[in-house]
CSV table of C-alpha atoms and ligand atoms in Angstrom, one decimal:
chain,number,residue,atom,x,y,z
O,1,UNK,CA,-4.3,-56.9,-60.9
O,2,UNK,CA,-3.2,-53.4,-60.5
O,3,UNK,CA,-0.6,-51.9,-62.8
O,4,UNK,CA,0.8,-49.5,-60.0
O,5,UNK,CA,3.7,-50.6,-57.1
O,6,UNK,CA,1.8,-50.4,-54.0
O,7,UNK,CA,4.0,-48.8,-50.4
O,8,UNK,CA,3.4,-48.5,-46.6
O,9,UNK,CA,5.0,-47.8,-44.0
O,10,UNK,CA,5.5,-50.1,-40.4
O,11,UNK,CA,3.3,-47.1,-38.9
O,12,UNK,CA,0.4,-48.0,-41.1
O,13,UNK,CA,-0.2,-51.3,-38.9
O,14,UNK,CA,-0.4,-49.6,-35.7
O,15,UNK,CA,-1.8,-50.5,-32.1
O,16,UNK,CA,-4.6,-48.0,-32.4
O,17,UNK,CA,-3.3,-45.1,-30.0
O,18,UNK,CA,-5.2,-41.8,-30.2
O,19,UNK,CA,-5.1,-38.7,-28.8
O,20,UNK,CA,-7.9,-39.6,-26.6
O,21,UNK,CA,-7.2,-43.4,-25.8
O,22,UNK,CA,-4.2,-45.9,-25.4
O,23,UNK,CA,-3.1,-48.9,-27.7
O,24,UNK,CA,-5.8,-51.8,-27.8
O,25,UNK,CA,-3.5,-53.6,-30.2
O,26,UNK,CA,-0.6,-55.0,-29.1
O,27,UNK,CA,2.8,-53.7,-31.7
O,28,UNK,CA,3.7,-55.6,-34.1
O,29,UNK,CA,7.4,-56.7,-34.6
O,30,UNK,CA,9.1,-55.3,-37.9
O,31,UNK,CA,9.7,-58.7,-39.6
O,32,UNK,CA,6.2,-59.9,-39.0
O,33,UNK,CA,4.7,-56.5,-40.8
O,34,UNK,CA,7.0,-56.9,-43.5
O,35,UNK,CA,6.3,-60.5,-44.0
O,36,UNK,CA,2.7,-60.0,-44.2
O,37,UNK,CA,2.7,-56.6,-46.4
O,38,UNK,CA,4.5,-58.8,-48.6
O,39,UNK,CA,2.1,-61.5,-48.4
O,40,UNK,CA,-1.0,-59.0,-49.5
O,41,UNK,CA,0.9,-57.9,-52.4
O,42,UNK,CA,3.4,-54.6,-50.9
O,43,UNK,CA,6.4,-54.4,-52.9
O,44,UNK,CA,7.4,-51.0,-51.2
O,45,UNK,CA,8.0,-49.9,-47.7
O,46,UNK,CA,8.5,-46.5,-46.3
O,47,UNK,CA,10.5,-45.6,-43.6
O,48,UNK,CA,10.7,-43.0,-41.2
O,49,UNK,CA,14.3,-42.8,-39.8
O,50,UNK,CA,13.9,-44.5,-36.2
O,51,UNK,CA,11.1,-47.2,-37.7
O,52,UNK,CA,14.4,-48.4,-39.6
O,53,UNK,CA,16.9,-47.5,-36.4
O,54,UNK,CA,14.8,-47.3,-32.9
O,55,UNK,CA,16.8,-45.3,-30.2
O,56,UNK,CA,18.5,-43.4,-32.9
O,57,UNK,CA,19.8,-40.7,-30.8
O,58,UNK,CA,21.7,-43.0,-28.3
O,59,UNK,CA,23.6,-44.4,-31.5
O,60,UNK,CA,27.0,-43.5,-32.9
O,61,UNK,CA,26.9,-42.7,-36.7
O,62,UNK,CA,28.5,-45.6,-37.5
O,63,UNK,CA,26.1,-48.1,-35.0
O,64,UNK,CA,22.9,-46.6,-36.8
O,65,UNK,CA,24.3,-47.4,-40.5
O,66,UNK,CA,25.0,-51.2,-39.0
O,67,UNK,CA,21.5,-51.3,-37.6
O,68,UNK,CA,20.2,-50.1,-41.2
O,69,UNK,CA,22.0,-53.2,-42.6
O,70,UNK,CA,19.8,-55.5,-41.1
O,71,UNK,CA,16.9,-54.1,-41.7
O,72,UNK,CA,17.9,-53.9,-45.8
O,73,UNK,CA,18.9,-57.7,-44.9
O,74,UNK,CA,14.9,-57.9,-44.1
O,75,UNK,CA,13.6,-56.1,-46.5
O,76,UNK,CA,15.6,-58.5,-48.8
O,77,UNK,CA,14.6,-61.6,-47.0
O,78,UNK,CA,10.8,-60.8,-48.0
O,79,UNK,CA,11.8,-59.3,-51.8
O,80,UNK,CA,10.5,-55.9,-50.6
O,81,UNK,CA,12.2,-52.2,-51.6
O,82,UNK,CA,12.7,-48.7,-49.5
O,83,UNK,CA,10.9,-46.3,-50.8
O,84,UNK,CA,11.6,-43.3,-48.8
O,85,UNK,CA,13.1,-42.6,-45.4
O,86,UNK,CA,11.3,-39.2,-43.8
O,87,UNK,CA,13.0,-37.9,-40.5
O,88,UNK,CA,10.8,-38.1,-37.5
O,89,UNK,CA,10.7,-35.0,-36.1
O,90,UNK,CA,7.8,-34.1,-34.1
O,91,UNK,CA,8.0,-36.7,-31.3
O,92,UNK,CA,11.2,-35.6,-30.1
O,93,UNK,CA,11.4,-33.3,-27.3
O,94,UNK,CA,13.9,-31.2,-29.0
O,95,UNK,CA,11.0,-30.5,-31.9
O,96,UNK,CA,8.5,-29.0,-29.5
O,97,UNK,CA,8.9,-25.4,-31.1
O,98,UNK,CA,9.5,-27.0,-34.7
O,99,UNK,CA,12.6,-28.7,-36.2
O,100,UNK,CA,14.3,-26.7,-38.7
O,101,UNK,CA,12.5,-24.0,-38.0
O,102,UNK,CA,12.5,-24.1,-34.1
O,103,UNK,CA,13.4,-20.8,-32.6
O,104,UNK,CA,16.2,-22.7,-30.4
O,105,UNK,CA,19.5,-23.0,-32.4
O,106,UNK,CA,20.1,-26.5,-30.9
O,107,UNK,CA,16.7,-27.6,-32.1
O,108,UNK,CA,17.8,-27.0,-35.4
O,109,UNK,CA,21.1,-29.1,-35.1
O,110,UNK,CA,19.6,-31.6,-33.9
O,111,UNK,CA,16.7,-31.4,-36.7
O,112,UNK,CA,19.6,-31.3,-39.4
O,113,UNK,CA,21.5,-34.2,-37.8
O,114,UNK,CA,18.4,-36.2,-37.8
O,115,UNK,CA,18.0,-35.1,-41.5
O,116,UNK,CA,21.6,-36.1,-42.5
O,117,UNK,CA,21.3,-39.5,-40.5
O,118,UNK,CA,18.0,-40.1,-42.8
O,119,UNK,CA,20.4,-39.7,-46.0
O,120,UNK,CA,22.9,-42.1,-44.4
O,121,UNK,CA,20.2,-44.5,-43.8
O,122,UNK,CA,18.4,-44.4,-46.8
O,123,UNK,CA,21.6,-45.1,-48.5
O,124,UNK,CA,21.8,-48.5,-46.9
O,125,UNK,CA,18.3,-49.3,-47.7
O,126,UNK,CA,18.9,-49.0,-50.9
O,127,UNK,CA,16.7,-45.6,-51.8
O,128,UNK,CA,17.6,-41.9,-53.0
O,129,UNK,CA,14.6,-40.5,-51.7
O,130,UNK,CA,14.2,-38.5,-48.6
O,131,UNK,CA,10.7,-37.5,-47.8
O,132,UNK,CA,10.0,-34.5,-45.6
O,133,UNK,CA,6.9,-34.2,-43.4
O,134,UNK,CA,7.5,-30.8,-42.1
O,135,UNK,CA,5.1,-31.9,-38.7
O,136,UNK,CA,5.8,-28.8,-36.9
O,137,UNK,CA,7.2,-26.4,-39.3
O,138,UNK,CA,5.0,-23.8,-38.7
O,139,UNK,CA,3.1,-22.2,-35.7
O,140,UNK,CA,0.6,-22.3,-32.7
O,141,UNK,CA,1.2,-18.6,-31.4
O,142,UNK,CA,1.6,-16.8,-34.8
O,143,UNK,CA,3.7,-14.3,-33.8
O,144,UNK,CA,6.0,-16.3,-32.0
O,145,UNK,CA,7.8,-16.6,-35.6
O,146,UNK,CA,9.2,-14.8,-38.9
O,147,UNK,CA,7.2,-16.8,-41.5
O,148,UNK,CA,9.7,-15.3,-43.9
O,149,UNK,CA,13.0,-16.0,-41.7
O,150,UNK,CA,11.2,-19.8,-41.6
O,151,UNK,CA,10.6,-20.3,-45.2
O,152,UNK,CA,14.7,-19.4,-45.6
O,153,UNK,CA,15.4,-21.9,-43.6
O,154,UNK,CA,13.7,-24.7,-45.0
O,155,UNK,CA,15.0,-23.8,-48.1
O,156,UNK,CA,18.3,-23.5,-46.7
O,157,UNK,CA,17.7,-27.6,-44.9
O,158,UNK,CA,16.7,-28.4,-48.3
O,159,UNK,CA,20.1,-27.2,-49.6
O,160,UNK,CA,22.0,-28.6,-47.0
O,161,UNK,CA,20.6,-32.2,-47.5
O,162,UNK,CA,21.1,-32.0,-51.4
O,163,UNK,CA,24.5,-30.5,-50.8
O,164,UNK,CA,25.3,-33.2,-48.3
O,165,UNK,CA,24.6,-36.4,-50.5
O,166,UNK,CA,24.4,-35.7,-54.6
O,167,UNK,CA,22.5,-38.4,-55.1
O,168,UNK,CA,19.5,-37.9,-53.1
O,169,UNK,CA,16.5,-36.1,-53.7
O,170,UNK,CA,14.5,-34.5,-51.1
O,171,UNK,CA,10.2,-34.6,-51.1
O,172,UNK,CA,8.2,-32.3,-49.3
O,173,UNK,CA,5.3,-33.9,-48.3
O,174,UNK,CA,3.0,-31.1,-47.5
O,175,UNK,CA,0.1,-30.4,-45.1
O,176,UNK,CA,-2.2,-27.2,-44.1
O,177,UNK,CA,-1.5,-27.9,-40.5
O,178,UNK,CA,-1.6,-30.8,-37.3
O,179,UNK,CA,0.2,-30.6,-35.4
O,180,UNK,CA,0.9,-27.0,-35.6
O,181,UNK,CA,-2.0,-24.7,-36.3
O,182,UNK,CA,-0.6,-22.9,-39.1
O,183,UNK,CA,2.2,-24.4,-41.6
O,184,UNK,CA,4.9,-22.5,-42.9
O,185,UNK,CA,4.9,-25.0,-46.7
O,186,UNK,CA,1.1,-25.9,-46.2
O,187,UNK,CA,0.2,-27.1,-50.3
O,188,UNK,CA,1.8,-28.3,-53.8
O,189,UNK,CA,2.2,-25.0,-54.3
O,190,UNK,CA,4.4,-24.1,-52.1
O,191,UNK,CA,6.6,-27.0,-52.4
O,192,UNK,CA,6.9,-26.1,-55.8
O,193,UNK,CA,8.2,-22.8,-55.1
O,194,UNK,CA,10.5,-23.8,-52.4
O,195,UNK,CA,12.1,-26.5,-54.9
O,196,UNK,CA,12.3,-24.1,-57.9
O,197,UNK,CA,14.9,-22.0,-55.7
O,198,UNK,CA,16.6,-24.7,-54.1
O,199,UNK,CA,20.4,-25.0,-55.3
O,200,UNK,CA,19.4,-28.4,-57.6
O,201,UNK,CA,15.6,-28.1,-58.8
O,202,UNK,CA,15.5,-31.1,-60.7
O,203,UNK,CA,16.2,-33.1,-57.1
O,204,UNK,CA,13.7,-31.9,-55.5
O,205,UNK,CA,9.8,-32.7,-55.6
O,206,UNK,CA,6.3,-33.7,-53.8
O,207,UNK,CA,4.2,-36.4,-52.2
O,208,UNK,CA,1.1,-35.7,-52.8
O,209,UNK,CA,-1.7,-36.7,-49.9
O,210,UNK,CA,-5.5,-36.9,-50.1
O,211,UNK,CA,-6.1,-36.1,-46.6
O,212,UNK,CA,-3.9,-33.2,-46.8
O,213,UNK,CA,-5.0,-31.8,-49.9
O,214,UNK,CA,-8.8,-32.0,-48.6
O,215,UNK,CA,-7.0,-30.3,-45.2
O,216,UNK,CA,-6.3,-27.4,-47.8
O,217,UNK,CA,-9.5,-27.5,-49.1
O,218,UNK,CA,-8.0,-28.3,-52.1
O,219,UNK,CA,-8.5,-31.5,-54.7
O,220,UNK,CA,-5.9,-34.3,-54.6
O,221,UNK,CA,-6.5,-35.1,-58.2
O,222,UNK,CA,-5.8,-31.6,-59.4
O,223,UNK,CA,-3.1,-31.2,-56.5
O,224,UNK,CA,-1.2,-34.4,-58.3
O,225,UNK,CA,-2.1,-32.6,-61.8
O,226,UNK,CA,-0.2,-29.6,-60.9
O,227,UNK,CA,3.2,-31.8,-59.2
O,228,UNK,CA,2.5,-33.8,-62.8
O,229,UNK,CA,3.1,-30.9,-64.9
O,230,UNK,CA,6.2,-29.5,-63.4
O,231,UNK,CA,7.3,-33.6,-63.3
O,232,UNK,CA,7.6,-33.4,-59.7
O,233,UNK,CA,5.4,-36.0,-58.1
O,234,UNK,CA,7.8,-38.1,-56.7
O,235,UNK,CA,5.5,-40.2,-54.8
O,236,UNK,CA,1.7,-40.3,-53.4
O,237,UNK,CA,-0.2,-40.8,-50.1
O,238,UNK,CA,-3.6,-42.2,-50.7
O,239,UNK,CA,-5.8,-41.9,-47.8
O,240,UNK,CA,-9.8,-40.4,-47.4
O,241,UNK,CA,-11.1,-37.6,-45.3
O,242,UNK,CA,-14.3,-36.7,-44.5
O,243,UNK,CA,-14.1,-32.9,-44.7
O,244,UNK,CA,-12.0,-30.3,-43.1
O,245,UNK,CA,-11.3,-31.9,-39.8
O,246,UNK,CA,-8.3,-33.7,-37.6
O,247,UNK,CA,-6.4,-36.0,-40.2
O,248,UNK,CA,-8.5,-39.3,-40.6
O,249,UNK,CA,-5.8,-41.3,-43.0
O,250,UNK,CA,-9.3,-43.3,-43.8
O,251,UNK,CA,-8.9,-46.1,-46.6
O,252,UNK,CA,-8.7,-44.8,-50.5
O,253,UNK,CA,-12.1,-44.0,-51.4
O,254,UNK,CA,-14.2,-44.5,-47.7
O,255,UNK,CA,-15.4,-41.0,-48.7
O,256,UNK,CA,-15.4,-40.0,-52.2
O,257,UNK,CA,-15.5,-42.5,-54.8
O,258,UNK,CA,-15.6,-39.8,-57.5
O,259,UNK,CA,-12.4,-38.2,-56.0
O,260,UNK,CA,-10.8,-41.6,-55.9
O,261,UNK,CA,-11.6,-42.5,-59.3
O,262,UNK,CA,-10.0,-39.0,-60.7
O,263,UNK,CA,-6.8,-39.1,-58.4
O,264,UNK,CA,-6.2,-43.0,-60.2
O,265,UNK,CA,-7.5,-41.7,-63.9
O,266,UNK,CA,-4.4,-38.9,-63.3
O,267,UNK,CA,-2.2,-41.5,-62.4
O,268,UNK,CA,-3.2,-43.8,-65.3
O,269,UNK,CA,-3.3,-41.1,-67.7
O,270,UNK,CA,0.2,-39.9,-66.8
O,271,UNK,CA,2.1,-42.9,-66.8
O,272,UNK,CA,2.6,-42.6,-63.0
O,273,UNK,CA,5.0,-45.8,-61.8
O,274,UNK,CA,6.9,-45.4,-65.1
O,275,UNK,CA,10.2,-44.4,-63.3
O,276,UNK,CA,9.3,-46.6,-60.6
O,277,UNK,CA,7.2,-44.5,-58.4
O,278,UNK,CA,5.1,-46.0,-55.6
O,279,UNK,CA,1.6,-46.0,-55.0
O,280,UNK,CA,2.1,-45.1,-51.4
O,281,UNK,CA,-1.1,-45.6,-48.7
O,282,UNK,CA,-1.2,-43.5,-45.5
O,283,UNK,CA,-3.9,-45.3,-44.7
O,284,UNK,CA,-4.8,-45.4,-40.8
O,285,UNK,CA,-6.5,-48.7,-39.4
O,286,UNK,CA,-9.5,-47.9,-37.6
O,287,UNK,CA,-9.5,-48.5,-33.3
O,288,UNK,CA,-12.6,-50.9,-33.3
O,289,UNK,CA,-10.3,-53.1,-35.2
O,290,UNK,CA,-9.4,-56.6,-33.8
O,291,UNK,CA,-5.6,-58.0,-33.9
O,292,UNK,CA,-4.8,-59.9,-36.5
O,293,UNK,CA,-7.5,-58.0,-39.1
O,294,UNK,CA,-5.2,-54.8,-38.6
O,295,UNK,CA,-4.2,-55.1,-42.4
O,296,UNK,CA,-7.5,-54.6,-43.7
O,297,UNK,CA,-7.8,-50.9,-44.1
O,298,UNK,CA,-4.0,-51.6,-46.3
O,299,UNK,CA,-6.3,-54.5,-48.3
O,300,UNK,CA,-9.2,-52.4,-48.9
O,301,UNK,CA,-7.2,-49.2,-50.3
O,302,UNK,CA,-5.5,-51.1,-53.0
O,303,UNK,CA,-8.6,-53.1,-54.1
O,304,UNK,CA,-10.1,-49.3,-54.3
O,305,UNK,CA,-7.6,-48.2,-56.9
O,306,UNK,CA,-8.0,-51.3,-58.7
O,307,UNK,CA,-11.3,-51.1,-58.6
O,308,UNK,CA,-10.9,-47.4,-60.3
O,309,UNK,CA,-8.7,-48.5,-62.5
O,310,UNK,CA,-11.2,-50.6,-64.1
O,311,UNK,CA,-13.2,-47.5,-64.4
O,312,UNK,CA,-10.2,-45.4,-65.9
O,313,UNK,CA,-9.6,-48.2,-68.2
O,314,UNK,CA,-13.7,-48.2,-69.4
O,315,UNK,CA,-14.0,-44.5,-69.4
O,316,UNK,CA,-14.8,-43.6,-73.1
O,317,UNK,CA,-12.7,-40.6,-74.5
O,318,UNK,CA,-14.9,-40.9,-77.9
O,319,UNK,CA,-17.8,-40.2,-75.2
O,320,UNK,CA,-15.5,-37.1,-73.7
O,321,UNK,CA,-15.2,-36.0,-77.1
O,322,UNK,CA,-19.1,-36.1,-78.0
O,323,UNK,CA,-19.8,-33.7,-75.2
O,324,UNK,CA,-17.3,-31.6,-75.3
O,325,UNK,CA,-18.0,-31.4,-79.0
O,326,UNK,CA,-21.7,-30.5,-78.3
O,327,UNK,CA,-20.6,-28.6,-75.0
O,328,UNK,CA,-22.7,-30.9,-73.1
O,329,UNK,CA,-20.8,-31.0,-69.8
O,330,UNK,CA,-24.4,-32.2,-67.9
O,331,UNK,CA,-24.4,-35.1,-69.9
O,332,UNK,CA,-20.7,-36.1,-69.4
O,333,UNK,CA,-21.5,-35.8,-65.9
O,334,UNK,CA,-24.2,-38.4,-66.3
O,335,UNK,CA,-22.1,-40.4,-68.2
O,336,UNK,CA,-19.1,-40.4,-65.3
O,337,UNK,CA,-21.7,-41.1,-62.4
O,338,UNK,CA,-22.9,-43.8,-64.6
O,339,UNK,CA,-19.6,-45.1,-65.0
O,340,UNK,CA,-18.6,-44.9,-61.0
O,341,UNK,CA,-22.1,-47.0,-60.2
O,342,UNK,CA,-22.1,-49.7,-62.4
C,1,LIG,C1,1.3,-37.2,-41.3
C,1,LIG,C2,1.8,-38.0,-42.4
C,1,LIG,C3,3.0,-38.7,-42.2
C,1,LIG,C4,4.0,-38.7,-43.3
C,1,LIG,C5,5.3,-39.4,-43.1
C,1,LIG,O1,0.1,-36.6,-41.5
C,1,LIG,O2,1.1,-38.1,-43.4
C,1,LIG,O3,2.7,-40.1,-41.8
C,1,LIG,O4,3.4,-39.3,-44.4
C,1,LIG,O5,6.0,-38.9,-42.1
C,2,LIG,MN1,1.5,-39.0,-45.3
């Protein structure tokens, strides 16, 4: 039994589309995914904007805030919780340059309306959180932007949101690039930066994902350290990655058991889930998959922090001590392989 609240979102059941191949799974209506991620043990469900409200854009403000209603009335039905509603704005054809930071004015509007629609949403499903993926923030020609002008701006989108609804706090969900080739907000780093000069720091924070930490060529363990000690991890995306390559979304630990084990042991160690944070799992299921086992990838990634947590829970801080005392780092090393293979 895990002590962590475990999240996904509808998109993590998915009918296997690639960019090099169409769906060999056929979708999978709402209800049925939430009845099911509750029946494996979900207690959390993320939401990008149009996964709550499809069609969206051909709704009035007040038709997508009744549409919201019934699907909190379904998330009720099956004792599940929003966690987070994110904008979708790379599929759009008004996001082809970018959202907020398109070079077309009406691009923007229609990135902040999107944005302020996500607030409205959220609201009826019950969560403050807004969670920003900024897809295609960034650039495929790079001098077909000011990277400075573009970071302005999505501090200025940040401001906007937290000006428009008190209440809710906006996450920046960061990632090196994909679609675009270069981000304008690409690590922890920067979010952190970007949040310390919006107009409300303490509503603004991270999630944190493997994949796009390992993107960066950075760690996700010390990438959640860093959120940790500025108390801004607002939520996590566990997922694998082998290597610097397109974004794989594999199950927690298909990689890197060692990694795995350290992103959980600074969880653990942390009290992460203590103000109700979600273990969140943007986890992808793989194409060779047949319908009807299309939950397994979701299955395996929480028996994977489980399983670490076991090993957090054995790992011996009188051992930690000893080596450090005798300045033995080979040996602690011995000692934490040891731990991870038996
Ligand atoms: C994309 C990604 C998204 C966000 C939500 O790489 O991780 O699924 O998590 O928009
Ligand atoms: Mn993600």
């Amino acid at each position: 039994m895990s002590r962590f609240r475990f999240s996904v979102g509808p998109w993590n059941v998915n009918e296997g589309v690639e960019a090099f191949g169409p769906a060999v799974r056929p979708s999978i209506p709402l209800e049925e995914k939430f009845k099911k991620f509750a029946e494996i043990g979900i207690s959390g469900v993320q939401f990008h904007d149009d996964d709550a409200v499809p069609n969206m854009n051909d709704l009035s403000e007040a038709e997508i805030i009744e549409e919201a209603k019934k699907v909190k009335a379904l998330l009720d039905k099956y004792g599940l919780e929003a966690e987070f509603v994110a904008p979708r704005l790379w599929q759009d054809p008004h996001t082809t340059d970018g959202a907020f930071t398109s070079n077309f004015p009406e691009d923007r509007e229609f990135a902040m309306w999107r944005a302020y629609r996500s607030c409205d949403i959220a609201k009826v499903l019950g969560t403050k959180k807004i969670v920003l993926w900024l897809a295609r923030e960034g650039t495929l020609c790079q001098e077909s932007k000011s990277a400075v002008e573009n970071v302005n701006r999505l501090l200025d989108t940040v401001n906007k949101l937290l000006a428009y609804d008190p209440e809710i706090e906006v996450l920046i969900e960061p990632k090196p690039n994909e679609p675009i080739d270069r981000s304008f907000c690409p690590t922890v780093g920067h979010v952190m930066a970007l949040g310390a000069k919006s107009i409300d720091p303490k509503r603004v924070g991270c999630v944190m994902e493997s994949a796009h930490a390992i993107l960066a060529g950075l760690d996700p363990a010390n990438e959640m350290s860093f959120a940790i000690a500025m108390g801004k991890l607002g939520s996590v995306h566990f997922n694998d990655q082998n290597g610097v390559r397109y974004d794989q979304d594999k199950s927690f630990g298909a990689e890197n058991l060692r990694s795995a084990f350290n992103q959980v042991k600074v969880l653990c160690d942390n009290n992460y889930g203590a103000n109700g944070e979600f273990v969140g799992l943007d986890v992808k299921c793989m194409r060779t998959q047949r319908p009807g086992d299309d939950y397994q990838h979701i299955i395996n990634s929480m028996r994977l922090v489980e399983i670490m947590e076991e090993k957090v829970d054995r790992f011996d801080n009188a051992v930690l001590q000893q080596c450090i005392d005798e300045k033995n780092y080979e040996k602690l090393e011995l000692y934490v392989l040891e731990l991870l293979t038996h």
